[in-house]
Every structure is written in structure tokens, then in C-alpha cells.
Amino acid sequence: VPVYRRLIDKGEADWSTWLQYGAALDEAGDWPGAHRALQEAVRLAPEEPLALNYLGYAQIVHGEPVAPAQALLEKASALRPNDAAITDSLGWAYHLAGDSKRALPLIERAAAASPADVEVNEHLGDIYWTLGRRVDARYAWRAAQVVAEPETSARLAAKIANGPTAQR
């Protein structure tokens, strides 16, 4: 955080500096500060899919209204339709908005493009579960569990055993 702040204070910041600053603040647990920095990244580069995706996905992860985040993610997806991370983010936004059927093909495409991505496979399992596809859900969670960190692996094991009784 301090390195990016110094660059910003010196006037040497472009959109990517603001994006990295926002990501560092988010990682440090300062969502309000991260949100402001990420908004600045998008203001400076309104056509940059990485900035749009980070801000949109972070907003939904932090419990903000899905609709504005979804608009950012739709724009990012239109700009970079073959990016698995952006495709996953958009699909997850649709799922959280209650449209799991619309989300499923996006998340399946993201999982096919990034089969070792823990988060994408967890999202896939959660959507399968919501759509009543319990066996497919458990398969996706097991795929995620193969490369997951211990804390995430424990959460996935609970989902495999009981379904997603408690979301992240």
C-alpha cells in the first residue's frame, strides 16, 4: 500500500497504479479505501477490462448491490469475451442476482478454460447445487479441492458433505 500511495502522491499514477493500490487496500482489509481507488482506476481507464472486472467483482464479494457491479462486468466481458476470470465474474454476478440458469454456461466456459482455478470450480459447484444438480456440484467442489489451500479445502469438504449451507 505505501509504495502505491507514494506514486499517487508524486502524481506518477496511471490507471494500473490505482488498480494495484486498490487491490493492495482490499487485501489489507480496507474495502472503503479500495473501492475509492478502484473507482479511480475505472475513471482513468473506462475501457480497461481488468479495472472493470476487479471493481465489479470486488463489489459483489463485499456485498454491494449486484446490478451496478453486473453492468461493469458485462462491459468487461464485451471488451474481453475470452477471459476466463471475467467470464467467471459475470456468471457469478448473474447467479447472485438470482439468474443461475444464465450464469451456468458462463461458469462452465470459465471452468473449461481454467480447470485448476479453485474459485471458478467452487462457483460452478454452487450453481449446479442451486439448479438441483447435486452430483455435478460435488464433482466441481472435489475438482476445486484438489488444489485448494487448507482453509478453502475445509469449506469445500463441508459443501461436499452438506451442500452450501453457508456461503462464503
PDB file of C-alpha atoms in Angstrom:
ATOM      1  CA  VAL A   1       0.000   0.000   0.000  1.00  0.00           C
ATOM      2  CA  PRO A   2       2.675   2.603   0.910  1.00  0.00           C
ATOM      3  CA  VAL A   3       4.545   2.143  -2.380  1.00  0.00           C
ATOM      4  CA  TYR A   4       1.443   2.778  -4.471  1.00  0.00           C
ATOM      5  CA  ARG A   5       0.420   5.686  -2.241  1.00  0.00           C
ATOM      6  CA  ARG A   6       3.836   7.318  -2.807  1.00  0.00           C
ATOM      7  CA  LEU A   7       3.455   7.005  -6.573  1.00  0.00           C
ATOM      8  CA  ILE A   8      -0.011   8.515  -6.376  1.00  0.00           C
ATOM      9  CA  ASP A   9       1.175  11.359  -4.155  1.00  0.00           C
ATOM     10  CA  LYS A  10       4.011  12.107  -6.612  1.00  0.00           C
ATOM     11  CA  GLY A  11       1.499  12.326  -9.448  1.00  0.00           C
ATOM     12  CA  GLU A  12       3.048   9.292 -11.145  1.00  0.00           C
ATOM     13  CA  ALA A  13      -0.085   7.142 -11.102  1.00  0.00           C
ATOM     14  CA  ASP A  14      -1.950   5.819 -14.100  1.00  0.00           C
ATOM     15  CA  TRP A  15      -4.985   3.528 -14.033  1.00  0.00           C
ATOM     16  CA  SER A  16      -2.844   0.466 -13.347  1.00  0.00           C
ATOM     17  CA  THR A  17      -1.264   2.077 -10.295  1.00  0.00           C
ATOM     18  CA  TRP A  18      -4.715   2.880  -8.939  1.00  0.00           C
ATOM     19  CA  LEU A  19      -5.788  -0.700  -9.671  1.00  0.00           C
ATOM     20  CA  GLN A  20      -2.799  -2.134  -7.794  1.00  0.00           C
ATOM     21  CA  TYR A  21      -3.339   0.325  -4.952  1.00  0.00           C
ATOM     22  CA  GLY A  22      -6.976  -0.705  -4.727  1.00  0.00           C
ATOM     23  CA  ALA A  23      -6.042  -4.390  -4.777  1.00  0.00           C
ATOM     24  CA  ALA A  24      -3.480  -3.841  -2.003  1.00  0.00           C
ATOM     25  CA  LEU A  25      -6.002  -1.939   0.122  1.00  0.00           C
ATOM     26  CA  ASP A  26      -8.582  -4.668  -0.478  1.00  0.00           C
ATOM     27  CA  GLU A  27      -6.093  -7.341   0.563  1.00  0.00           C
ATOM     28  CA  ALA A  28      -5.284  -5.289   3.673  1.00  0.00           C
ATOM     29  CA  GLY A  29      -8.970  -5.217   4.620  1.00  0.00           C
ATOM     30  CA  ASP A  30      -9.692  -1.589   3.746  1.00  0.00           C
ATOM     31  CA  TRP A  31     -12.646  -2.031   1.411  1.00  0.00           C
ATOM     32  CA  PRO A  32     -13.807   1.623   1.533  1.00  0.00           C
ATOM     33  CA  GLY A  33     -10.323   2.797   0.525  1.00  0.00           C
ATOM     34  CA  ALA A  34     -10.019   0.030  -2.047  1.00  0.00           C
ATOM     35  CA  HIS A  35     -13.385   0.928  -3.511  1.00  0.00           C
ATOM     36  CA  ARG A  36     -12.361   4.555  -3.995  1.00  0.00           C
ATOM     37  CA  ALA A  37      -9.035   3.547  -5.582  1.00  0.00           C
ATOM     38  CA  LEU A  38     -10.692   1.035  -7.919  1.00  0.00           C
ATOM     39  CA  GLN A  39     -13.278   3.614  -8.959  1.00  0.00           C
ATOM     40  CA  GLU A  40     -10.409   5.953  -9.815  1.00  0.00           C
ATOM     41  CA  ALA A  41      -8.789   3.222 -11.932  1.00  0.00           C
ATOM     42  CA  VAL A  42     -12.047   2.812 -13.854  1.00  0.00           C
ATOM     43  CA  ARG A  43     -12.463   6.586 -14.178  1.00  0.00           C
ATOM     44  CA  LEU A  44      -8.985   6.838 -15.715  1.00  0.00           C
ATOM     45  CA  ALA A  45      -9.466   3.808 -17.979  1.00  0.00           C
ATOM     46  CA  PRO A  46     -13.192   3.235 -18.558  1.00  0.00           C
ATOM     47  CA  GLU A  47     -12.471   0.742 -21.346  1.00  0.00           C
ATOM     48  CA  GLU A  48      -9.920  -1.337 -19.416  1.00  0.00           C
ATOM     49  CA  PRO A  49     -11.380  -4.801 -18.772  1.00  0.00           C
ATOM     50  CA  LEU A  50      -9.039  -5.587 -15.852  1.00  0.00           C
ATOM     51  CA  ALA A  51     -10.125  -2.498 -13.932  1.00  0.00           C
ATOM     52  CA  LEU A  52     -13.804  -3.054 -14.725  1.00  0.00           C
ATOM     53  CA  ASN A  53     -13.599  -6.698 -13.669  1.00  0.00           C
ATOM     54  CA  TYR A  54     -11.755  -6.056 -10.422  1.00  0.00           C
ATOM     55  CA  LEU A  55     -14.129  -3.298  -9.335  1.00  0.00           C
ATOM     56  CA  GLY A  56     -17.265  -5.202 -10.355  1.00  0.00           C
ATOM     57  CA  TYR A  57     -16.253  -8.488  -8.778  1.00  0.00           C
ATOM     58  CA  ALA A  58     -14.978  -6.823  -5.597  1.00  0.00           C
ATOM     59  CA  GLN A  59     -18.272  -5.000  -5.226  1.00  0.00           C
ATOM     60  CA  ILE A  60     -20.270  -8.240  -5.264  1.00  0.00           C
ATOM     61  CA  VAL A  61     -17.787 -10.026  -2.978  1.00  0.00           C
ATOM     62  CA  HIS A  62     -18.156  -7.171  -0.495  1.00  0.00           C
ATOM     63  CA  GLY A  63     -21.943  -7.427  -0.552  1.00  0.00           C
ATOM     64  CA  GLU A  64     -22.724  -4.327  -2.551  1.00  0.00           C
ATOM     65  CA  PRO A  65     -25.721  -4.257  -4.900  1.00  0.00           C
ATOM     66  CA  VAL A  66     -25.252  -6.658  -7.778  1.00  0.00           C
ATOM     67  CA  ALA A  67     -26.830  -4.585 -10.579  1.00  0.00           C
ATOM     68  CA  PRO A  68     -24.152  -1.839 -10.798  1.00  0.00           C
ATOM     69  CA  ALA A  69     -21.389  -4.434 -10.497  1.00  0.00           C
ATOM     70  CA  GLN A  70     -23.046  -6.557 -13.163  1.00  0.00           C
ATOM     71  CA  ALA A  71     -23.012  -3.596 -15.571  1.00  0.00           C
ATOM     72  CA  LEU A  72     -19.249  -3.210 -15.056  1.00  0.00           C
ATOM     73  CA  LEU A  73     -18.728  -6.945 -15.592  1.00  0.00           C
ATOM     74  CA  GLU A  74     -20.876  -7.006 -18.732  1.00  0.00           C
ATOM     75  CA  LYS A  75     -18.758  -4.214 -20.171  1.00  0.00           C
ATOM     76  CA  ALA A  76     -15.538  -6.024 -19.225  1.00  0.00           C
ATOM     77  CA  SER A  77     -16.853  -9.208 -20.833  1.00  0.00           C
ATOM     78  CA  ALA A  78     -17.792  -7.379 -24.031  1.00  0.00           C
ATOM     79  CA  LEU A  79     -14.267  -5.955 -24.198  1.00  0.00           C
ATOM     80  CA  ARG A  80     -12.560  -9.280 -23.434  1.00  0.00           C
ATOM     81  CA  PRO A  81     -15.035 -12.126 -24.074  1.00  0.00           C
ATOM     82  CA  ASN A  82     -12.481 -14.952 -23.894  1.00  0.00           C
ATOM     83  CA  ASP A  83     -11.032 -14.040 -20.493  1.00  0.00           C
ATOM     84  CA  ALA A  84     -11.937 -16.849 -18.074  1.00  0.00           C
ATOM     85  CA  ALA A  85     -11.688 -14.653 -14.959  1.00  0.00           C
ATOM     86  CA  ILE A  86     -14.020 -12.033 -16.404  1.00  0.00           C
ATOM     87  CA  THR A  87     -16.408 -14.720 -17.650  1.00  0.00           C
ATOM     88  CA  ASP A  88     -16.484 -16.248 -14.163  1.00  0.00           C
ATOM     89  CA  SER A  89     -17.081 -12.858 -12.546  1.00  0.00           C
ATOM     90  CA  LEU A  90     -20.011 -12.105 -14.834  1.00  0.00           C
ATOM     91  CA  GLY A  91     -21.510 -15.546 -14.335  1.00  0.00           C
ATOM     92  CA  TRP A  92     -21.180 -15.200 -10.576  1.00  0.00           C
ATOM     93  CA  ALA A  93     -22.930 -11.819 -10.707  1.00  0.00           C
ATOM     94  CA  TYR A  94     -25.822 -13.390 -12.629  1.00  0.00           C
ATOM     95  CA  HIS A  95     -26.007 -16.191 -10.061  1.00  0.00           C
ATOM     96  CA  LEU A  96     -26.069 -13.765  -7.143  1.00  0.00           C
ATOM     97  CA  ALA A  97     -28.791 -11.792  -8.924  1.00  0.00           C
ATOM     98  CA  GLY A  98     -30.873 -14.981  -8.933  1.00  0.00           C
ATOM     99  CA  ASP A  99     -30.316 -15.987 -12.558  1.00  0.00           C
ATOM    100  CA  SER A 100     -28.366 -19.226 -12.146  1.00  0.00           C
ATOM    101  CA  LYS A 101     -29.558 -20.592 -15.500  1.00  0.00           C
ATOM    102  CA  ARG A 102     -27.984 -17.621 -17.262  1.00  0.00           C
ATOM    103  CA  ALA A 103     -24.855 -17.965 -15.127  1.00  0.00           C
ATOM    104  CA  LEU A 104     -24.260 -21.660 -15.761  1.00  0.00           C
ATOM    105  CA  PRO A 105     -22.917 -21.584 -19.347  1.00  0.00           C
ATOM    106  CA  LEU A 106     -20.559 -18.750 -18.435  1.00  0.00           C
ATOM    107  CA  ILE A 107     -19.162 -20.530 -15.391  1.00  0.00           C
ATOM    108  CA  GLU A 108     -18.877 -23.805 -17.318  1.00  0.00           C
ATOM    109  CA  ARG A 109     -16.911 -21.979 -20.028  1.00  0.00           C
ATOM    110  CA  ALA A 110     -14.653 -20.371 -17.406  1.00  0.00           C
ATOM    111  CA  ALA A 111     -14.064 -23.771 -15.749  1.00  0.00           C
ATOM    112  CA  ALA A 112     -13.188 -25.354 -19.093  1.00  0.00           C
ATOM    113  CA  ALA A 113     -10.689 -22.557 -19.774  1.00  0.00           C
ATOM    114  CA  SER A 114      -9.225 -22.628 -16.241  1.00  0.00           C
ATOM    115  CA  PRO A 115      -9.753 -26.149 -14.899  1.00  0.00           C
ATOM    116  CA  ALA A 116      -7.359 -25.689 -11.962  1.00  0.00           C
ATOM    117  CA  ASP A 117      -8.981 -22.475 -10.737  1.00  0.00           C
ATOM    118  CA  VAL A 118     -10.369 -23.183  -7.270  1.00  0.00           C
ATOM    119  CA  GLU A 119     -12.784 -20.269  -7.185  1.00  0.00           C
ATOM    120  CA  VAL A 120     -14.255 -20.973 -10.627  1.00  0.00           C
ATOM    121  CA  ASN A 121     -14.861 -24.626  -9.745  1.00  0.00           C
ATOM    122  CA  GLU A 122     -16.410 -23.647  -6.429  1.00  0.00           C
ATOM    123  CA  HIS A 123     -18.706 -21.226  -8.232  1.00  0.00           C
ATOM    124  CA  LEU A 124     -19.590 -23.985 -10.688  1.00  0.00           C
ATOM    125  CA  GLY A 125     -20.465 -26.332  -7.833  1.00  0.00           C
ATOM    126  CA  ASP A 126     -22.582 -23.690  -6.113  1.00  0.00           C
ATOM    127  CA  ILE A 127     -24.541 -23.038  -9.299  1.00  0.00           C
ATOM    128  CA  TYR A 128     -25.021 -26.735 -10.019  1.00  0.00           C
ATOM    129  CA  TRP A 129     -26.328 -27.143  -6.466  1.00  0.00           C
ATOM    130  CA  THR A 130     -28.761 -24.247  -6.895  1.00  0.00           C
ATOM    131  CA  LEU A 131     -30.036 -25.831 -10.103  1.00  0.00           C
ATOM    132  CA  GLY A 132     -30.570 -29.188  -8.376  1.00  0.00           C
ATOM    133  CA  ARG A 133     -27.574 -30.938  -9.952  1.00  0.00           C
ATOM    134  CA  ARG A 134     -26.160 -32.335  -6.705  1.00  0.00           C
ATOM    135  CA  VAL A 135     -23.764 -34.921  -8.208  1.00  0.00           C
ATOM    136  CA  ASP A 136     -22.314 -32.349 -10.610  1.00  0.00           C
ATOM    137  CA  ALA A 137     -21.959 -29.876  -7.738  1.00  0.00           C
ATOM    138  CA  ARG A 138     -19.987 -32.323  -5.625  1.00  0.00           C
ATOM    139  CA  TYR A 139     -17.785 -33.193  -8.600  1.00  0.00           C
ATOM    140  CA  ALA A 140     -16.984 -29.496  -9.180  1.00  0.00           C
ATOM    141  CA  TRP A 141     -16.214 -28.946  -5.488  1.00  0.00           C
ATOM    142  CA  ARG A 142     -13.937 -32.003  -5.464  1.00  0.00           C
ATOM    143  CA  ALA A 143     -12.121 -30.629  -8.518  1.00  0.00           C
ATOM    144  CA  ALA A 144     -11.623 -27.349  -6.660  1.00  0.00           C
ATOM    145  CA  GLN A 145     -10.471 -29.165  -3.535  1.00  0.00           C
ATOM    146  CA  VAL A 146      -7.569 -30.838  -5.350  1.00  0.00           C
ATOM    147  CA  VAL A 147      -5.538 -27.621  -5.464  1.00  0.00           C
ATOM    148  CA  ALA A 148      -7.207 -25.600  -2.691  1.00  0.00           C
ATOM    149  CA  GLU A 149      -5.450 -24.117   0.319  1.00  0.00           C
ATOM    150  CA  PRO A 150      -6.330 -25.800   3.660  1.00  0.00           C
ATOM    151  CA  GLU A 151      -8.991 -23.277   4.751  1.00  0.00           C
ATOM    152  CA  THR A 152     -10.718 -23.407   1.378  1.00  0.00           C
ATOM    153  CA  SER A 153     -10.364 -27.193   1.273  1.00  0.00           C
ATOM    154  CA  ALA A 154     -12.189 -27.443   4.606  1.00  0.00           C
ATOM    155  CA  ARG A 155     -15.019 -25.235   3.322  1.00  0.00           C
ATOM    156  CA  LEU A 156     -15.267 -27.365   0.185  1.00  0.00           C
ATOM    157  CA  ALA A 157     -15.329 -30.563   2.246  1.00  0.00           C
ATOM    158  CA  ALA A 158     -18.289 -29.160   4.186  1.00  0.00           C
ATOM    159  CA  LYS A 159     -20.061 -28.368   0.929  1.00  0.00           C
ATOM    160  CA  ILE A 160     -19.364 -31.841  -0.427  1.00  0.00           C
ATOM    161  CA  ALA A 161     -20.856 -33.340   2.727  1.00  0.00           C
ATOM    162  CA  ASN A 162     -23.791 -30.991   3.297  1.00  0.00           C
ATOM    163  CA  GLY A 163     -24.200 -28.657   0.339  1.00  0.00           C
ATOM    164  CA  PRO A 164     -23.598 -24.916   0.524  1.00  0.00           C
ATOM    165  CA  THR A 165     -25.387 -24.320   3.819  1.00  0.00           C
ATOM    166  CA  ALA A 166     -23.243 -21.267   4.500  1.00  0.00           C
ATOM    167  CA  GLN A 167     -21.959 -19.161   1.629  1.00  0.00           C
ATOM    168  CA  ARG A 168     -18.560 -17.500   1.801  1.00  0.00           C
TER     169      ARG A 168
END
